[in-house]
PDB file of C-alpha atoms and ligand atoms in Angstrom:
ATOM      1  CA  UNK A 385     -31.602 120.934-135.081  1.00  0.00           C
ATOM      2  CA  UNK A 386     -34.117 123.389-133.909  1.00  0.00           C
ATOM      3  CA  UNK A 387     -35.553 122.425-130.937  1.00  0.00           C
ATOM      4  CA  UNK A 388     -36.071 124.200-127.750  1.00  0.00           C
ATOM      5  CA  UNK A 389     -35.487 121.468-124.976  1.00  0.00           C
ATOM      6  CA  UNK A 390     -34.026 118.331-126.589  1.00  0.00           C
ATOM      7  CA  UNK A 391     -30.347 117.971-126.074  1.00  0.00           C
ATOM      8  CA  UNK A 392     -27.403 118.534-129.097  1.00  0.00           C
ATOM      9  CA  UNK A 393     -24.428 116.985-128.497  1.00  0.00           C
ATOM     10  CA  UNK A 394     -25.513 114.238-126.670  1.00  0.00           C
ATOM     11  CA  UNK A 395     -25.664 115.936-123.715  1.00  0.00           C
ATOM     12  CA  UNK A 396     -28.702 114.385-122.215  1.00  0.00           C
ATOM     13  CA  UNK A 397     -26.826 110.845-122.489  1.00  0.00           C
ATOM     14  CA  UNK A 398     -23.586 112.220-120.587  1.00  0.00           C
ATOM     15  CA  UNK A 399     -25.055 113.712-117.982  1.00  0.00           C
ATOM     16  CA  UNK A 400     -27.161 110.784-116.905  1.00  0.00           C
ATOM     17  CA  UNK A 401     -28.865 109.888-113.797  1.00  0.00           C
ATOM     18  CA  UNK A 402     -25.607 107.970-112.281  1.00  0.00           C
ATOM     19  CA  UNK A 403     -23.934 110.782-112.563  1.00  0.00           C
ATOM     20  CA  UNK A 404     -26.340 113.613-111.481  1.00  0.00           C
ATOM     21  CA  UNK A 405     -26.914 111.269-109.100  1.00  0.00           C
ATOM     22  CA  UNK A 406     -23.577 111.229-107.806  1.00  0.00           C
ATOM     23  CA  UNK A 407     -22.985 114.978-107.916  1.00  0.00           C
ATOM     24  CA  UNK A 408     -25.880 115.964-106.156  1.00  0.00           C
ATOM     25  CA  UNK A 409     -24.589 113.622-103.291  1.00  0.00           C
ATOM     26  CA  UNK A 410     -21.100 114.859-103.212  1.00  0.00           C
ATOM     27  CA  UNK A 411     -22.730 118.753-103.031  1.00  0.00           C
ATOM     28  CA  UNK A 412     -24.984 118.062-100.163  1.00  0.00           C
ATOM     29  CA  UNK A 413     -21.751 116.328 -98.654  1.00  0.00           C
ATOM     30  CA  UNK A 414     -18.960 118.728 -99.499  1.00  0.00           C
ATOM     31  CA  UNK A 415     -20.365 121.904-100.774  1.00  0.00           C
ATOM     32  CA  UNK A 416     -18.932 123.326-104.249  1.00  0.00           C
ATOM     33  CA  UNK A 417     -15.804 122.095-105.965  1.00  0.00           C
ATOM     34  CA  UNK A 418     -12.973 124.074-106.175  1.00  0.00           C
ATOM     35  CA  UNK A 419     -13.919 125.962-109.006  1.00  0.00           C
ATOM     36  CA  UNK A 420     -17.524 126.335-108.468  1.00  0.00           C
ATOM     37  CA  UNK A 421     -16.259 127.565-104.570  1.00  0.00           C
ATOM     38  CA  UNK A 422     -14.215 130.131-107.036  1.00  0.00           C
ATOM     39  CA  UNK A 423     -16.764 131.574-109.262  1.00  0.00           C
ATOM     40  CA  UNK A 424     -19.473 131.599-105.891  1.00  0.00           C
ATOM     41  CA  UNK A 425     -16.800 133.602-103.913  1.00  0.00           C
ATOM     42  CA  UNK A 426     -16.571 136.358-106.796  1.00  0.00           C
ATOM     43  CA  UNK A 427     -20.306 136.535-107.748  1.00  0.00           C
ATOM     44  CA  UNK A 428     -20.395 137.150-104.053  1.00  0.00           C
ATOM     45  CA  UNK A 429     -18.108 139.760-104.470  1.00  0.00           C
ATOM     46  CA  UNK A 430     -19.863 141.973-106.647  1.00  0.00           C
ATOM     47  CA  UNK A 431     -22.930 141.865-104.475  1.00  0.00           C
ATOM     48  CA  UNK A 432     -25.822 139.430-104.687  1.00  0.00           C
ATOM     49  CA  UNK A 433     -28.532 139.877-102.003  1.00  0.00           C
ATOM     50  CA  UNK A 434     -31.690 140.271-103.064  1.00  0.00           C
ATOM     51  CA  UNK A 435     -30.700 139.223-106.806  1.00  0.00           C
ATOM     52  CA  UNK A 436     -32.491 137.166-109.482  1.00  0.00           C
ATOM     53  CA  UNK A 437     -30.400 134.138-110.596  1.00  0.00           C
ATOM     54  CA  UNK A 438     -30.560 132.870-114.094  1.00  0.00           C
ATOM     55  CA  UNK A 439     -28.540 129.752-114.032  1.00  0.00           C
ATOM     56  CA  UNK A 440     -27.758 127.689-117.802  1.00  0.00           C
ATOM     57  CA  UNK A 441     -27.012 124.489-117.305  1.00  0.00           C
ATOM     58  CA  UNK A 442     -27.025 124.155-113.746  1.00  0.00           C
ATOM     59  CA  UNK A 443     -25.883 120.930-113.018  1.00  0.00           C
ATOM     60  CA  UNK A 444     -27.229 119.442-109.430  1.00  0.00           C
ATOM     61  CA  UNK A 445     -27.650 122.855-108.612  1.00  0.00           C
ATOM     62  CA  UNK A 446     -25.088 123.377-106.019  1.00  0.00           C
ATOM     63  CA  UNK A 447     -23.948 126.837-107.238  1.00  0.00           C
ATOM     64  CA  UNK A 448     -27.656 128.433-107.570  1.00  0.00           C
ATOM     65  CA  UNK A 449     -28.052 126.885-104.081  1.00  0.00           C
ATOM     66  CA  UNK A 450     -25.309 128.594-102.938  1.00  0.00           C
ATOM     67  CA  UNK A 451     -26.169 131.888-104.233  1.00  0.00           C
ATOM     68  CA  UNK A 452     -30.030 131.671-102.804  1.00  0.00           C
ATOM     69  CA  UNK A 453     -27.888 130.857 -99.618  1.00  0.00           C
ATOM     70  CA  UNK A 454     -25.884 133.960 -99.581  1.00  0.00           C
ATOM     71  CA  UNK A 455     -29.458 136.282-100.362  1.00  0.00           C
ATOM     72  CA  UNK A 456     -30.278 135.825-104.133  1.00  0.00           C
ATOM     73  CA  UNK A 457     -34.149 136.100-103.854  1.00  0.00           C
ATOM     74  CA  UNK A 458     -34.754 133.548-106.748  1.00  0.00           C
ATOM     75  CA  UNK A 459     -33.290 131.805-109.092  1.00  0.00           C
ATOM     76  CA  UNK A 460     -34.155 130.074-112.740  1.00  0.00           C
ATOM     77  CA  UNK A 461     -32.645 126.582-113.827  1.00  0.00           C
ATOM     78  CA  UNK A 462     -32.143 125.930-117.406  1.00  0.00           C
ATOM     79  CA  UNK A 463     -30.832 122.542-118.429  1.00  0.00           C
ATOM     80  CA  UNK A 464     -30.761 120.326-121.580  1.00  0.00           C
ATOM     81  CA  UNK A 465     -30.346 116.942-119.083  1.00  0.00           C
ATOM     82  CA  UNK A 466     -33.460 115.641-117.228  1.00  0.00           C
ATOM     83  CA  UNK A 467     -31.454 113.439-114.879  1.00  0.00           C
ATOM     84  CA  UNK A 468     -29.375 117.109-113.627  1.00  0.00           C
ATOM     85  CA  UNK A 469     -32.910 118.653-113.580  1.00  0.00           C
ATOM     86  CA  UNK A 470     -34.200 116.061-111.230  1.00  0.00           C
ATOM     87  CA  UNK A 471     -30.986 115.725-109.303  1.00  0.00           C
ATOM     88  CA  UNK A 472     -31.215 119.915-108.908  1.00  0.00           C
ATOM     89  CA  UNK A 473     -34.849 119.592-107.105  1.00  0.00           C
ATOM     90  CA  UNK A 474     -33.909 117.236-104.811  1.00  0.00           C
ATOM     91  CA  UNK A 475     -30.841 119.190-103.729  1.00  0.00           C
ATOM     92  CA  UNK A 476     -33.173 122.927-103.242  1.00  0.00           C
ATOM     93  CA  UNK A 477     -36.268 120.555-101.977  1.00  0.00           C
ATOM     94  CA  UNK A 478     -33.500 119.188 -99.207  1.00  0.00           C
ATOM     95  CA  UNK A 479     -31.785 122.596 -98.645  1.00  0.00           C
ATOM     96  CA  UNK A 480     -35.335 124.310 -98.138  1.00  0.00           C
ATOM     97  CA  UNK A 481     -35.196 126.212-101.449  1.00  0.00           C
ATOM     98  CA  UNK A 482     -37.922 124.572-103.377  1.00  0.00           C
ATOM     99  CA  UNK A 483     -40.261 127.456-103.760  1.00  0.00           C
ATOM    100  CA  UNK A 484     -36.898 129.714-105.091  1.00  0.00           C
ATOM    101  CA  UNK A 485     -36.058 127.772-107.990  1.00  0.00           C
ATOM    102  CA  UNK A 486     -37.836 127.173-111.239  1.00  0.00           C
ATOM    103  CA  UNK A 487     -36.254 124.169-112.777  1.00  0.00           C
ATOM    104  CA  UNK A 488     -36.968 124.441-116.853  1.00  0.00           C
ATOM    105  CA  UNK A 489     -36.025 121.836-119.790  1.00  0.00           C
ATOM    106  CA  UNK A 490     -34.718 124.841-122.156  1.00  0.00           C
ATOM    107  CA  UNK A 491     -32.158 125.350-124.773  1.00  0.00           C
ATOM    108  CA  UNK A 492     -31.791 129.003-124.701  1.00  0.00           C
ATOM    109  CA  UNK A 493     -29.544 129.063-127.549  1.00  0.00           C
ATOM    110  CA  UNK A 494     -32.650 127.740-129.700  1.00  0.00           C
ATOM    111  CA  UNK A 495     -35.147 129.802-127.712  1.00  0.00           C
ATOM    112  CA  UNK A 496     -33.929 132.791-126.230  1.00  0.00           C
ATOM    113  CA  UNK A 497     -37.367 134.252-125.976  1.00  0.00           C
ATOM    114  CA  UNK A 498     -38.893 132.382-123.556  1.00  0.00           C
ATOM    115  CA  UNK A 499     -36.345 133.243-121.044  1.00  0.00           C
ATOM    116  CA  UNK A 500     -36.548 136.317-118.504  1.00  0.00           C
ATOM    117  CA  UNK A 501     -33.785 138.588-117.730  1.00  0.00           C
ATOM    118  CA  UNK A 502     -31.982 138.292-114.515  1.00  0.00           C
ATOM    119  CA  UNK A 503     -29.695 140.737-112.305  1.00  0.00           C
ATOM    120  CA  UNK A 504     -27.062 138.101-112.304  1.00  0.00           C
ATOM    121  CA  UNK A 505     -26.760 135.383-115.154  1.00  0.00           C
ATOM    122  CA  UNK A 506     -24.494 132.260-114.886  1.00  0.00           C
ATOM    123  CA  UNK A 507     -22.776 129.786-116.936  1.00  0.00           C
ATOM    124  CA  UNK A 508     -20.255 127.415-115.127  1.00  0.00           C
ATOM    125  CA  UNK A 509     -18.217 124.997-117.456  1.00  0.00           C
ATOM    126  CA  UNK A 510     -21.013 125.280-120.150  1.00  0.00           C
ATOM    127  CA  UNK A 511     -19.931 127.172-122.963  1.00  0.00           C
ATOM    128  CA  UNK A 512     -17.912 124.031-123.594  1.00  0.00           C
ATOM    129  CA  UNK A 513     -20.255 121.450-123.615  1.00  0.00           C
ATOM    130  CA  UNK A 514     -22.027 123.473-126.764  1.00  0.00           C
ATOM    131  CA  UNK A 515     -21.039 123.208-130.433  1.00  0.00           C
ATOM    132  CA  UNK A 516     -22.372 127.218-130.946  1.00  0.00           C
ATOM    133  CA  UNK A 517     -20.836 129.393-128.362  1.00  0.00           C
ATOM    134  CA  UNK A 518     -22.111 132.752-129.604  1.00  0.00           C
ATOM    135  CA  UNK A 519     -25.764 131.031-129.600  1.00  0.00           C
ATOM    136  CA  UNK A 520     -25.529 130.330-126.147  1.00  0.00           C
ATOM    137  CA  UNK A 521     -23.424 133.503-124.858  1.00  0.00           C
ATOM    138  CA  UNK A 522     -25.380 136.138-126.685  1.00  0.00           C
ATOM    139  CA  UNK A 523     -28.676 135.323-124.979  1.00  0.00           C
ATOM    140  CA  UNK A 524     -26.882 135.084-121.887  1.00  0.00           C
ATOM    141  CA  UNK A 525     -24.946 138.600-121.729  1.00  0.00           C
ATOM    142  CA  UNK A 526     -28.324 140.026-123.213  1.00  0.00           C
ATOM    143  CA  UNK A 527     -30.529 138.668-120.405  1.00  0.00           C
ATOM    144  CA  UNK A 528     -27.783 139.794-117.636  1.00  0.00           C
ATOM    145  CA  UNK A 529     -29.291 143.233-115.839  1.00  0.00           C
ATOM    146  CA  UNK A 530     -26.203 142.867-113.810  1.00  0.00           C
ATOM    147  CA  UNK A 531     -23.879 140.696-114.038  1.00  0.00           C
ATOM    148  CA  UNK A 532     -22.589 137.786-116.218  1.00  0.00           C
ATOM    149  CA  UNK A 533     -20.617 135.235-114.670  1.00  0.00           C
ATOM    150  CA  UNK A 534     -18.441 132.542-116.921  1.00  0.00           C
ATOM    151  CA  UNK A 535     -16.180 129.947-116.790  1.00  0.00           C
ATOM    152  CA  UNK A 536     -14.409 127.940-119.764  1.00  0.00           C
ATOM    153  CA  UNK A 537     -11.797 126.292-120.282  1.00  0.00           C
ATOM    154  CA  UNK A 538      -8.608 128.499-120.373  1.00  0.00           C
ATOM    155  CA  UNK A 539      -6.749 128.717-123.772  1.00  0.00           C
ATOM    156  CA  UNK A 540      -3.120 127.135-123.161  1.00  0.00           C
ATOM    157  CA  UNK A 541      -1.416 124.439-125.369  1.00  0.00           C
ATOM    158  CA  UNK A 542      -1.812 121.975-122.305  1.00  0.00           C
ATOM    159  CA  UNK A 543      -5.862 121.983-121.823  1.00  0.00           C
ATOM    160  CA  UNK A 544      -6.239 121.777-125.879  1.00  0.00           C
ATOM    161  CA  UNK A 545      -4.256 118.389-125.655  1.00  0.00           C
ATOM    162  CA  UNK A 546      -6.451 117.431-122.907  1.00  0.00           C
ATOM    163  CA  UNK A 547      -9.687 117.952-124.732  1.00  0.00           C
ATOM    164  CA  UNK A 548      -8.629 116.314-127.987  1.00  0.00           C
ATOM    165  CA  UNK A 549      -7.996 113.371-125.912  1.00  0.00           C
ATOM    166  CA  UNK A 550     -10.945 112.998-124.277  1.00  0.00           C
ATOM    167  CA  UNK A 551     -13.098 113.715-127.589  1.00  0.00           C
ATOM    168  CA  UNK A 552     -10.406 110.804-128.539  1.00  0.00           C
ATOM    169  CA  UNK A 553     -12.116 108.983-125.730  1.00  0.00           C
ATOM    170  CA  UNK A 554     -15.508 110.025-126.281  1.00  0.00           C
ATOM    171  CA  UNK A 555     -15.100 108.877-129.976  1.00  0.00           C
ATOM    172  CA  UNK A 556     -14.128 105.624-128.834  1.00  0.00           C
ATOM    173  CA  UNK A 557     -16.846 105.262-126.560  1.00  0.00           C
ATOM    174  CA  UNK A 558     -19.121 106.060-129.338  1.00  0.00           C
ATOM    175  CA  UNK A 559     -20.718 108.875-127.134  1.00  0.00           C
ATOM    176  CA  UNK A 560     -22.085 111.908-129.317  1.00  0.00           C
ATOM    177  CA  UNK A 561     -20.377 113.863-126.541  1.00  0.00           C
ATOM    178  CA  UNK A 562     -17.571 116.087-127.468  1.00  0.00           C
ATOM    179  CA  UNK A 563     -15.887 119.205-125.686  1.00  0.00           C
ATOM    180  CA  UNK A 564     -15.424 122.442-127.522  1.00  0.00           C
ATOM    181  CA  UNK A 565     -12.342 124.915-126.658  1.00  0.00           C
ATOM    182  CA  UNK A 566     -14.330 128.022-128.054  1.00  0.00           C
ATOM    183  CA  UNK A 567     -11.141 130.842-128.056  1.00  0.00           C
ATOM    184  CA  UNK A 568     -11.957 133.121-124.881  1.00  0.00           C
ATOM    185  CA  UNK A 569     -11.407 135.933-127.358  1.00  0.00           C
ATOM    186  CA  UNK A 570     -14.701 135.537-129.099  1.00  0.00           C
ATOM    187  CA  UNK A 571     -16.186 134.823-125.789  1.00  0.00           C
ATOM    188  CA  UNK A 572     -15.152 138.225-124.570  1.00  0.00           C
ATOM    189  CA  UNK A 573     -15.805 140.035-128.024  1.00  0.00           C
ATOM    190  CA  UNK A 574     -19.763 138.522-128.036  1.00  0.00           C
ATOM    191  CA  UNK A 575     -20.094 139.067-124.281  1.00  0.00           C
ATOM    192  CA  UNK A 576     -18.770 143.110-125.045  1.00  0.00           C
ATOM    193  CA  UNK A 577     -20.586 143.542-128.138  1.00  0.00           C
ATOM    194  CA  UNK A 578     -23.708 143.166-125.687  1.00  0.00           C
ATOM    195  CA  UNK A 579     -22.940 145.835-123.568  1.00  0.00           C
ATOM    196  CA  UNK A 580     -20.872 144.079-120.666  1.00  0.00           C
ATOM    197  CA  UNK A 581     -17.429 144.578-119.197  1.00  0.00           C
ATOM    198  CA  UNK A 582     -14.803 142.063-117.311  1.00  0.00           C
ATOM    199  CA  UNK A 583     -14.503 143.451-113.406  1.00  0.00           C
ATOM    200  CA  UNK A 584     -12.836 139.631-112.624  1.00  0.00           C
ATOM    201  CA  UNK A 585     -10.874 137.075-113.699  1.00  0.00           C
ATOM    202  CA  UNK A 586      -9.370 134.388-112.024  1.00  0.00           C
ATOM    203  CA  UNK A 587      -8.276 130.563-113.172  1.00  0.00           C
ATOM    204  CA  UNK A 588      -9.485 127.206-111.001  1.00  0.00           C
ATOM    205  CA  UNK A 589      -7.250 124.409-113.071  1.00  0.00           C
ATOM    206  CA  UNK A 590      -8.338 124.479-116.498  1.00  0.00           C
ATOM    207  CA  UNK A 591     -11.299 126.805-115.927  1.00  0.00           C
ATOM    208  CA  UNK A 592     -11.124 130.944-116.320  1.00  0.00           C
ATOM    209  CA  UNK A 593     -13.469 132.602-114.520  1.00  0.00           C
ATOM    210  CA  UNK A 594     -14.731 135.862-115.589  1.00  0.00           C
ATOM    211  CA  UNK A 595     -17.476 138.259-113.961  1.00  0.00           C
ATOM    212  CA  UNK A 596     -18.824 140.772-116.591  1.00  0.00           C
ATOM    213  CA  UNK A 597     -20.730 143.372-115.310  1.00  0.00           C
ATOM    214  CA  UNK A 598     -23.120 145.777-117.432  1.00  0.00           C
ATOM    215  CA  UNK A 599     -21.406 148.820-118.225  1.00  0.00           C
ATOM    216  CA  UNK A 600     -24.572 151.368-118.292  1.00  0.00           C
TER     217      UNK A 600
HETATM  218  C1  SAM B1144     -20.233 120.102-117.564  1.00  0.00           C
HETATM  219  S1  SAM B1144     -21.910 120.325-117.068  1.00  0.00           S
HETATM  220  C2  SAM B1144     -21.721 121.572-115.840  1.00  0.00           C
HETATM  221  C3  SAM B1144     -22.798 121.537-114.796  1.00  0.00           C
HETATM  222  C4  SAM B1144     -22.636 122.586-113.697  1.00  0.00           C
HETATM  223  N1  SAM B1144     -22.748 123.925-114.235  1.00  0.00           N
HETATM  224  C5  SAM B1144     -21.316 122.409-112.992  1.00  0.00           C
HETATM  225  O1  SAM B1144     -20.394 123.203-113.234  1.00  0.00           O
HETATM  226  O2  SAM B1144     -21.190 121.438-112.217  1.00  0.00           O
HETATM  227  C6  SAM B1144     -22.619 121.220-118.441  1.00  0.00           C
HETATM  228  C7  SAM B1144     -24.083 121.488-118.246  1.00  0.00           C
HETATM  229  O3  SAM B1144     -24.514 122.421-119.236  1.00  0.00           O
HETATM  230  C8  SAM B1144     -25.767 121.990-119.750  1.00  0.00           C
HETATM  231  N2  SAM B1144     -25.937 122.626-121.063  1.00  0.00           N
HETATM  232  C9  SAM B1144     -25.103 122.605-122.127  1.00  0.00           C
HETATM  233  N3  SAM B1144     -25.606 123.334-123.141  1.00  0.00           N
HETATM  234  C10 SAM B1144     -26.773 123.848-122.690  1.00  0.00           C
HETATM  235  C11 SAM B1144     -27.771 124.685-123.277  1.00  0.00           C
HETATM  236  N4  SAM B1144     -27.665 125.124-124.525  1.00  0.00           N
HETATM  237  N5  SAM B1144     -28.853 125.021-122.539  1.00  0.00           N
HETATM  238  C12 SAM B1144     -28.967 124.576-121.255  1.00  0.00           C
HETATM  239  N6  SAM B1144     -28.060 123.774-120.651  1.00  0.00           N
HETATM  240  C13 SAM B1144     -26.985 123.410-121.358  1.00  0.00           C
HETATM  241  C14 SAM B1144     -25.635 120.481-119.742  1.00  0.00           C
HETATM  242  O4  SAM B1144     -26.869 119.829-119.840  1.00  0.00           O
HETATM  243  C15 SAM B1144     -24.974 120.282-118.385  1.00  0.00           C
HETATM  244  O5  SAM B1144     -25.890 120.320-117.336  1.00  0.00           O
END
């Protein structure tokens, strides 16, 4: 399929308005999950005042929120669900960030050219939700001035049982959903071959979290 905004692997249908619905509540609530708290904390790190944000797949928002908090200047939503999209303008029209964020249906892994670059590019617990990882991480690491922050599921015997069962599920279910345990080798390869290095990595659970930072 080659289109720029509708959503491959049924991704539109998972992430539905219940459940942006529901996340977007529990942000405004709570704040970040554990793992989102864990890839904020080392974006923060590396320095992120005055930055532009490119965020794919941004969910109800709550970590590009976080980072306008902490002094990003802007910051650009991409998402292949409408229901996260809306969910993700309520939460930076309620947090006073509405005029920051540009909220875009966009599949840059079918369209990479109608997407700016950014100082600081972001892609939390995305890369599995996508059949065609070096589709989607390419035009990421090339549009990251700065930095390029990750997470995916780790590689470890325990999280690959996990995911076959829940595709098990997801079969089941008849979703068109599945989850995709793309080998963080290639991830890193694809991310290097683009000029970026790893100055972080961490694990939250099941997720690693790595911060790649350009190298020239
Ligand atoms: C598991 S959710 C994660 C949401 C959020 N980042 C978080 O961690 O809470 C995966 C998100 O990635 C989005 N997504 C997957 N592939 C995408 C693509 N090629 N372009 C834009 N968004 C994508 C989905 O629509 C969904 O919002």
């Amino acid at each position: 399929m080659n289109c720029r905004c509708c959503a491959p692997n049924g991704l539109d249908k998972i992430f539905d308005p219940r459940i942006a619905r529901r996340e977007a509540k529990a942000y405004l609530k709570k704040g970040l999950d554990q793992p989102g708290r864990a890839i904020a904390d080392a974006i923060k790190e590396h320095g992120i005042a005055g930055a532009s944000v490119l965020e794919i797949g941004g969910g109800a928002g709550g970590l590009h929120l976080e980072l306008l908090k902490a002094g990003a200047s802007r910051a650009v939503d991409l998402d292949l669900s409408p229901a996260y999209l809306e969910a993700a303008r309520q939460n930076a029209e309620q947090l006073g960030f509405k005029d920051l964020v540009e909220h875009r249906l966009h599949n840059i892994a079918e369209d990479a050219d109608g997407v700016a670059e950014a100082d600081v590019v972001v892609m939390n617990r995305v890369v599995c939700c996508y059949p065609h990882m070096e589709r989607l991480v390419r035009p990421a690491a090339e549009r990251a001035r700065r930095l390029l922050a990750l997470t995916f599921p780790r590689e470890a015997w325990w999280v690959r049982v996990g995911l076959r069962m829940m595709n098990a599920g997801l079969w089941l279910t008849r979703s068109d959903f599945r989850t995709y345990l793309h080998p963080p080798q290639a991830i890193f390869d694809v991310v290097a071959a683009n000029g970026l290095s790893p100055i972080h990595q961490s694990f939250s659970g099941v997720w690693q979290i790595v911060i790649f930072r350009r190298s020239v």
